[in-house]
Amino acid sequence: MKTLEELKKIRDEARKNINVRNNNPNDIKVLIGMATCGIAAGARQVMKEFINQVDKKNIRNVTITQTDCAGSCEYEPRVEIIFPGNEKATYVNITPEKVSRIIDEHIINGNIVKEYTIGWNN
Amino acid sequence: MKKKISKIPFKNIPDKEEKLTETISKHKNTPGALMLILQEAQDIYGYLPEEVQKRIARELNIDLEEVYGVSTFYSQFSLVPKGEYNISVCMGTACYVKGASKILDKLTDKLGIGPEECTEDGKFSLTACRCIGACGLAPVMTINGEVYGRLKPSDIDVILEKYK
Amino acid sequence: MYRSNILVCGGTGCTSSGSEKIISKLWKEIKIRGLEQEVNVIKTGCFGLCSLGPIMIVYPEGSFYSMVQVDDIAEIVEEHLLKGRVVKRLLYKETLDGEKIKSLNETAFYSKQKRIVLKNCGLINPESIDEYIAMDGYCALGRVLGKMSPRDVIEEIKMSDLRGRGGGGFPTGVKWELTAKSEAEQKYVCCNADEGDPGAFMDRAILEGDPHSVIESMAIAGYAIGANKGFIYVRAEYPIAVKRLNIAIEQARNYGLLGQDIFSSGFNFDIDLRLGAGAFVCGEETALMSSISGKRGEPRPRPPYPAVKGLFDCPTLLNNVETYANIPQIILKGASWFNSIGTEKSKGTKVFALGGKINHTGLVEVPMGTTLREIVEEIGGGIPNGKKFKAAQTGGPSGGCISIENIDIPIDYDNLLSIGSMMGSGGLIVMDQDTCMVDIAKFFLEFTVDESCGKCVPCRIGTKRLLEILNKITSGNGTIEDIDKMEKLCYYIKSNSLCGLGQTAPNPVLSTLKCFRNEYEMHVNKKKCEAGVCKSLLRYEIIEGKCKGCTLCARNCPVSAISGFVGMPHEIDSDKCIKCGICMQKCKFDAIIKH
């Protein structure tokens, strides 16, 4: 270890792995419906894709976790995104291919991807 | 506390001796080497035989008296080998009244060793311990942690047979 | 990246209650469900709530599962980790508020605590230097070597008013200054991790849960006093701590945080471990250094103090584990932050190992000035079975007791001394009405008699005579003169012993005499032990009217002291009776009483 900068680099890298333990209320929450219906519709793949992309894009203020069945199983896989202090946006019939756009437009830039939300097609 | 010293003749095993040689040469020039070497020697032999202590004294160029002073000071060091099976006879009051000393006598008789000693083949060692809290089963002994209760001297033969 | 972390306590307490098996089962179940890329299992140090072990916390939710069984793991993995449904029936009850799940910090046990020393314990993997660094680890060392002179470091520690946590409470900064001033080619930094008090395990928890904090701090100390070599003297009876320290030292060397030219500052520092071999007296500073140098761990008179002539006759700085664990925080957050916590003369926090007759046995860290009542009733959850608080013992075999009259005194170094106890290293044993204070004094005396190194007469022989008088009293043969004789002997031992062990050995007797003299007098005058502990003074009796003659007691008596015919009231022969109490436990009609 030669410089403080070197130490800080290790620190920032290591923080990625323990961030999840902070339970930070200011994190953006990504909730993925993971009841039996969700899993059957492919929620596991959606979740994996979220984890992958968040990691790849080096986003720190996001907590990815599961939520229960909302009662309308035909809309699964379903993803809810909650910004601190804001209402949640609910995306339905999400596939791994759609994840990237949600992250770029909504999580990074704060614009809801309207055509993926419930009620868009009606 | 006074320490018991082993009466069993020391049998040297070449690979243990080699390990000891390694330990001594590794630490010889470290300040405070004696404790380190004694700790590792006890790991190698399971206890600190007189011969080993003599050798350590010789190689560190200090008096045996100094080595012995240290090996008897710390409770962790043992001058008596422990057997493969360590038999503890409870000498708590309840066991004592119910004849624990007869059990101990029988074991001594059978194994040819007294408390804090080990058989020559290294199979059994014997300890008299304080109450282990199994008064309802008195008299009690344990062999490597397994409890035997309501003992009669005549039970000893059968029990020892299991470990032979 | 992991979306979820499961932290399983790998401290000594939870390891004994089976946390290793829990961890391997967790991995097995996680792999079955293909979650191993998403969920990580981390073995941490002690969480503090040892009585609820094995303990695990699942993040990001922060769900606190207690007394986890291997058979529960499949359900937790399936429901919680896969489907996101917290398994409420397995949660620590205090975190459940109706349907709402509280965070751990809102529970009584944690909300009153302030964690400085234990801040990483139970939160990071102690076997990973990266996790320590993620919590700002080694930043303090970096700052010290880059921006501060040794003088600045010492000033900062002095300003913080940190006092030694090993028991004596000597100002840490002053100690550093004295050692820095000693001129010598070679100096040493030592860490006292020979925690020998029965019932104290604070230092073990820090070494097991956050070993790097001690290593970082020793390097800072080395820079401040001008030493390039450190020794940690740790008990061989703490195998987990020894293992994690070895791993931590190796990792620090690999990262260049120990070794040559640390942070390109030209400062060199390395640390070696030395194992104790089971001698309580080695907690005394001169004895400890004698032991590190490979000799009998016998103390010697001071002066010269270690700051002048210590290990291998070189100036040596010796602090205990908890003291060191405070240092990086003080450097990072500043002396004024640290000394804003606590009381006028005792700053910061203190870790206590809470044990005895208390609902939450475990490890707690509270600001100095917290009252015993807060610790016992709020954090500790009170005394089991609705029994009444009688006293708390602090400072182990060197300390004394705090009785109910003093339960509201803010705990700090000086207040404890003024009521005849001492801070000690942090053992805090709670006692209820079923505890006999004479017996407690005897228990600690037995310990010191066993552990006296024998070098000086007042301690070797004095404590032995003291124990003999105590034995005489508890066996019902004491006289009122014995109490006075004992008191005199106590003061004699205190003022004439060579080292701290002897000088403090009579404290448990003096302090119980001060607060509970009536109990001693009861033992002597009435031959009675009210708590029903001193067996020789006990009598078991069968109440004739209640005994149905079922013979159960007689059949279970280990010494055949009970006789009687079937269907007729039985009788206990008190000469034969060994007072084991089995008859009373077995009797189905409450016909047996002890008094």
mmCIF file of N, CA, C and O in Angstrom, chain B residues 23-72:
data_model
loop_
_atom_site.group_PDB
_atom_site.id
_atom_site.type_symbol
_atom_site.label_atom_id
_atom_site.label_comp_id
_atom_site.label_asym_id
_atom_site.label_seq_id
_atom_site.Cartn_x
_atom_site.Cartn_y
_atom_site.Cartn_z
ATOM 1 N N THR B 23 11.311 -27.189 14.928
ATOM 2 C CA THR B 23 10.786 -26.140 15.802
ATOM 3 C C THR B 23 11.912 -25.372 16.476
ATOM 4 O O THR B 23 11.905 -24.143 16.508
ATOM 5 N N ILE B 24 12.862 -26.122 17.009
ATOM 6 C CA ILE B 24 13.949 -25.454 17.730
ATOM 7 C C ILE B 24 14.754 -24.564 16.785
ATOM 8 O O ILE B 24 15.018 -23.401 17.085
ATOM 9 N N SER B 25 15.071 -25.084 15.604
ATOM 10 C CA SER B 25 15.895 -24.250 14.731
ATOM 11 C C SER B 25 15.117 -23.058 14.186
ATOM 12 O O SER B 25 15.674 -22.002 13.924
ATOM 13 N N LYS B 26 13.788 -23.226 14.052
ATOM 14 C CA LYS B 26 12.970 -22.112 13.576
ATOM 15 C C LYS B 26 12.969 -20.948 14.578
ATOM 16 O O LYS B 26 13.023 -19.781 14.199
ATOM 17 N N HIS B 27 12.872 -21.287 15.857
ATOM 18 C CA HIS B 27 12.677 -20.235 16.863
ATOM 19 C C HIS B 27 13.922 -19.853 17.635
ATOM 20 O O HIS B 27 13.915 -18.897 18.395
ATOM 21 N N LYS B 28 14.956 -20.654 17.464
ATOM 22 C CA LYS B 28 16.142 -20.523 18.311
ATOM 23 C C LYS B 28 16.588 -19.069 18.524
ATOM 24 O O LYS B 28 16.901 -18.671 19.636
ATOM 25 N N ASN B 29 16.580 -18.301 17.477
ATOM 26 C CA ASN B 29 17.097 -16.938 17.604
ATOM 27 C C ASN B 29 16.020 -15.874 17.805
ATOM 28 O O ASN B 29 16.302 -14.690 17.821
ATOM 29 N N THR B 30 14.759 -16.324 17.936
ATOM 30 C CA THR B 30 13.686 -15.369 18.230
ATOM 31 C C THR B 30 13.793 -14.973 19.697
ATOM 32 O O THR B 30 13.974 -15.845 20.545
ATOM 33 N N PRO B 31 13.649 -13.700 19.995
ATOM 34 C CA PRO B 31 13.613 -13.345 21.419
ATOM 35 C C PRO B 31 12.401 -13.994 22.082
ATOM 36 O O PRO B 31 11.320 -14.008 21.503
ATOM 37 N N GLY B 32 12.585 -14.543 23.246
ATOM 38 C CA GLY B 32 11.474 -15.216 23.941
ATOM 39 C C GLY B 32 11.156 -16.577 23.368
ATOM 40 O O GLY B 32 10.018 -17.022 23.391
ATOM 41 N N ALA B 33 12.185 -17.250 22.848
ATOM 42 C CA ALA B 33 11.976 -18.519 22.149
ATOM 43 C C ALA B 33 11.413 -19.628 23.032
ATOM 44 O O ALA B 33 10.651 -20.470 22.560
ATOM 45 N N LEU B 34 11.765 -19.619 24.318
ATOM 46 C CA LEU B 34 11.432 -20.771 25.160
ATOM 47 C C LEU B 34 9.936 -21.093 25.181
ATOM 48 O O LEU B 34 9.537 -22.238 24.965
ATOM 49 N N MET B 35 9.101 -20.065 25.394
ATOM 50 C CA MET B 35 7.658 -20.312 25.428
ATOM 51 C C MET B 35 7.158 -20.875 24.100
ATOM 52 O O MET B 35 6.380 -21.820 24.058
ATOM 53 N N LEU B 36 7.629 -20.278 23.019
ATOM 54 C CA LEU B 36 7.183 -20.721 21.692
ATOM 55 C C LEU B 36 7.551 -22.183 21.464
ATOM 56 O O LEU B 36 6.742 -22.977 20.976
ATOM 57 N N ILE B 37 8.780 -22.532 21.838
ATOM 58 C CA ILE B 37 9.231 -23.899 21.603
ATOM 59 C C ILE B 37 8.478 -24.888 22.497
ATOM 60 O O ILE B 37 8.050 -25.947 22.041
ATOM 61 N N LEU B 38 8.290 -24.503 23.759
ATOM 62 C CA LEU B 38 7.541 -25.403 24.649
ATOM 63 C C LEU B 38 6.121 -25.624 24.140
ATOM 64 O O LEU B 38 5.603 -26.733 24.164
ATOM 65 N N GLN B 39 5.477 -24.547 23.664
ATOM 66 C CA GLN B 39 4.109 -24.694 23.160
ATOM 67 C C GLN B 39 4.059 -25.646 21.967
ATOM 68 O O GLN B 39 3.207 -26.515 21.873
ATOM 69 N N GLU B 40 5.025 -25.488 21.065
ATOM 70 C CA GLU B 40 5.013 -26.377 19.898
ATOM 71 C C GLU B 40 5.439 -27.795 20.264
ATOM 72 O O GLU B 40 4.938 -28.768 19.703
ATOM 73 N N ALA B 41 6.370 -27.895 21.217
ATOM 74 C CA ALA B 41 6.789 -29.230 21.651
ATOM 75 C C ALA B 41 5.621 -29.988 22.263
ATOM 76 O O ALA B 41 5.438 -31.187 22.048
ATOM 77 N N GLN B 42 4.788 -29.260 23.030
ATOM 78 C CA GLN B 42 3.624 -29.930 23.616
ATOM 79 C C GLN B 42 2.634 -30.362 22.529
ATOM 80 O O GLN B 42 2.011 -31.416 22.637
ATOM 81 N N ASP B 43 2.515 -29.569 21.489
ATOM 82 C CA ASP B 43 1.662 -29.983 20.359
ATOM 83 C C ASP B 43 2.203 -31.257 19.713
ATOM 84 O O ASP B 43 1.443 -32.109 19.262
ATOM 85 N N ILE B 44 3.520 -31.366 19.633
ATOM 86 C CA ILE B 44 4.123 -32.528 18.986
ATOM 87 C C ILE B 44 3.968 -33.783 19.841
ATOM 88 O O ILE B 44 3.534 -34.829 19.362
ATOM 89 N N TYR B 45 4.311 -33.671 21.129
ATOM 90 C CA TYR B 45 4.338 -34.855 21.989
ATOM 91 C C TYR B 45 3.065 -35.055 22.816
ATOM 92 O O TYR B 45 2.890 -36.089 23.443
ATOM 93 N N GLY B 46 2.216 -34.013 22.870
ATOM 94 C CA GLY B 46 1.025 -34.128 23.699
ATOM 95 C C GLY B 46 1.306 -33.764 25.141
ATOM 96 O O GLY B 46 0.405 -33.597 25.946
ATOM 97 N N TYR B 47 2.563 -33.704 25.522
ATOM 98 C CA TYR B 47 2.973 -33.260 26.852
ATOM 99 C C TYR B 47 4.445 -32.882 26.767
ATOM 100 O O TYR B 47 5.026 -32.908 25.665
ATOM 101 N N LEU B 48 5.056 -32.549 27.904
ATOM 102 C CA LEU B 48 6.463 -32.155 27.868
ATOM 103 C C LEU B 48 7.323 -33.152 28.651
ATOM 104 O O LEU B 48 7.558 -32.982 29.842
ATOM 105 N N PRO B 49 7.785 -34.198 27.980
ATOM 106 C CA PRO B 49 8.623 -35.192 28.659
ATOM 107 C C PRO B 49 9.935 -34.545 29.132
ATOM 108 O O PRO B 49 10.405 -33.580 28.522
ATOM 109 N N GLU B 50 10.468 -35.107 30.208
ATOM 110 C CA GLU B 50 11.709 -34.572 30.770
ATOM 111 C C GLU B 50 12.813 -34.515 29.707
ATOM 112 O O GLU B 50 13.540 -33.526 29.597
ATOM 113 N N GLU B 51 12.903 -35.578 28.915
ATOM 114 C CA GLU B 51 13.956 -35.656 27.900
ATOM 115 C C GLU B 51 13.856 -34.503 26.914
ATOM 116 O O GLU B 51 14.863 -33.966 26.460
ATOM 117 N N VAL B 52 12.611 -34.164 26.567
ATOM 118 C CA VAL B 52 12.401 -33.068 25.620
ATOM 119 C C VAL B 52 12.827 -31.744 26.260
ATOM 120 O O VAL B 52 13.491 -30.925 25.628
ATOM 121 N N GLN B 53 12.455 -31.580 27.522
ATOM 122 C CA GLN B 53 12.844 -30.349 28.215
ATOM 123 C C GLN B 53 14.363 -30.229 28.304
ATOM 124 O O GLN B 53 14.928 -29.153 28.150
ATOM 125 N N LYS B 54 15.015 -31.383 28.563
ATOM 126 C CA LYS B 54 16.479 -31.374 28.630
ATOM 127 C C LYS B 54 17.093 -30.945 27.307
ATOM 128 O O LYS B 54 18.032 -30.161 27.248
ATOM 129 N N ARG B 55 16.518 -31.503 26.241
ATOM 130 C CA ARG B 55 17.068 -31.181 24.931
ATOM 131 C C ARG B 55 16.887 -29.692 24.613
ATOM 132 O O ARG B 55 17.782 -29.039 24.079
ATOM 133 N N ILE B 56 15.691 -29.173 24.945
ATOM 134 C CA ILE B 56 15.430 -27.756 24.677
ATOM 135 C C ILE B 56 16.425 -26.898 25.463
ATOM 136 O O ILE B 56 17.003 -25.950 24.932
ATOM 137 N N ALA B 57 16.677 -27.271 26.727
ATOM 138 C CA ALA B 57 17.619 -26.519 27.546
ATOM 139 C C ALA B 57 19.005 -26.522 26.895
ATOM 140 O O ALA B 57 19.663 -25.494 26.781
ATOM 141 N N ARG B 58 19.395 -27.709 26.460
ATOM 142 C CA ARG B 58 20.726 -27.853 25.876
ATOM 143 C C ARG B 58 20.852 -26.983 24.631
ATOM 144 O O ARG B 58 21.796 -26.224 24.456
ATOM 145 N N GLU B 59 19.842 -27.066 23.778
ATOM 146 C CA GLU B 59 19.962 -26.364 22.498
ATOM 147 C C GLU B 59 19.807 -24.849 22.625
ATOM 148 O O GLU B 59 20.325 -24.107 21.806
ATOM 149 N N LEU B 60 19.041 -24.425 23.643
ATOM 150 C CA LEU B 60 18.924 -22.977 23.828
ATOM 151 C C LEU B 60 20.043 -22.454 24.728
ATOM 152 O O LEU B 60 20.114 -21.262 25.019
ATOM 153 N N ASN B 61 20.850 -23.397 25.200
ATOM 154 C CA ASN B 61 21.960 -23.030 26.065
ATOM 155 C C ASN B 61 21.501 -22.329 27.346
ATOM 156 O O ASN B 61 22.046 -21.318 27.755
ATOM 157 N N ILE B 62 20.449 -22.890 27.942
ATOM 158 C CA ILE B 62 19.998 -22.378 29.237
ATOM 159 C C ILE B 62 19.892 -23.558 30.200
ATOM 160 O O ILE B 62 19.940 -24.724 29.770
ATOM 161 N N ASP B 63 19.760 -23.258 31.500
ATOM 162 C CA ASP B 63 19.675 -24.343 32.480
ATOM 163 C C ASP B 63 18.333 -25.066 32.375
ATOM 164 O O ASP B 63 17.307 -24.440 32.126
ATOM 165 N N LEU B 64 18.382 -26.378 32.647
ATOM 166 C CA LEU B 64 17.149 -27.164 32.692
ATOM 167 C C LEU B 64 16.188 -26.560 33.726
ATOM 168 O O LEU B 64 14.982 -26.535 33.532
ATOM 169 N N GLU B 65 16.779 -26.072 34.788
ATOM 170 C CA GLU B 65 16.001 -25.460 35.856
ATOM 171 C C GLU B 65 15.096 -24.333 35.319
ATOM 172 O O GLU B 65 13.953 -24.190 35.709
ATOM 173 N N GLU B 66 15.619 -23.571 34.385
ATOM 174 C CA GLU B 66 14.838 -22.472 33.825
ATOM 175 C C GLU B 66 13.685 -23.006 32.971
ATOM 176 O O GLU B 66 12.567 -22.515 33.035
ATOM 177 N N VAL B 67 13.979 -24.027 32.190
ATOM 178 C CA VAL B 67 12.935 -24.646 31.368
ATOM 179 C C VAL B 67 11.841 -25.228 32.262
ATOM 180 O O VAL B 67 10.647 -25.015 32.051
ATOM 181 N N TYR B 68 12.284 -25.937 33.288
ATOM 182 C CA TYR B 68 11.346 -26.572 34.213
ATOM 183 C C TYR B 68 10.521 -25.511 34.948
ATOM 184 O O TYR B 68 9.319 -25.681 35.174
ATOM 185 N N GLY B 69 11.177 -24.406 35.273
ATOM 186 C CA GLY B 69 10.483 -23.296 35.930
ATOM 187 C C GLY B 69 9.331 -22.796 35.077
ATOM 188 O O GLY B 69 8.237 -22.535 35.576
ATOM 189 N N VAL B 70 9.540 -22.693 33.787
ATOM 190 C CA VAL B 70 8.493 -22.215 32.892
ATOM 191 C C VAL B 70 7.429 -23.291 32.667
ATOM 192 O O VAL B 70 6.234 -23.030 32.732
ATOM 193 N N SER B 71 7.873 -24.534 32.447
ATOM 194 C CA SER B 71 6.892 -25.589 32.123
ATOM 195 C C SER B 71 5.980 -25.881 33.312
ATOM 196 O O SER B 71 4.867 -26.356 33.139
ATOM 197 N N THR B 72 6.442 -25.601 34.525
ATOM 198 C CA THR B 72 5.575 -25.846 35.681
ATOM 199 C C THR B 72 4.775 -24.606 36.079
ATOM 200 O O THR B 72 3.849 -24.698 36.869
#
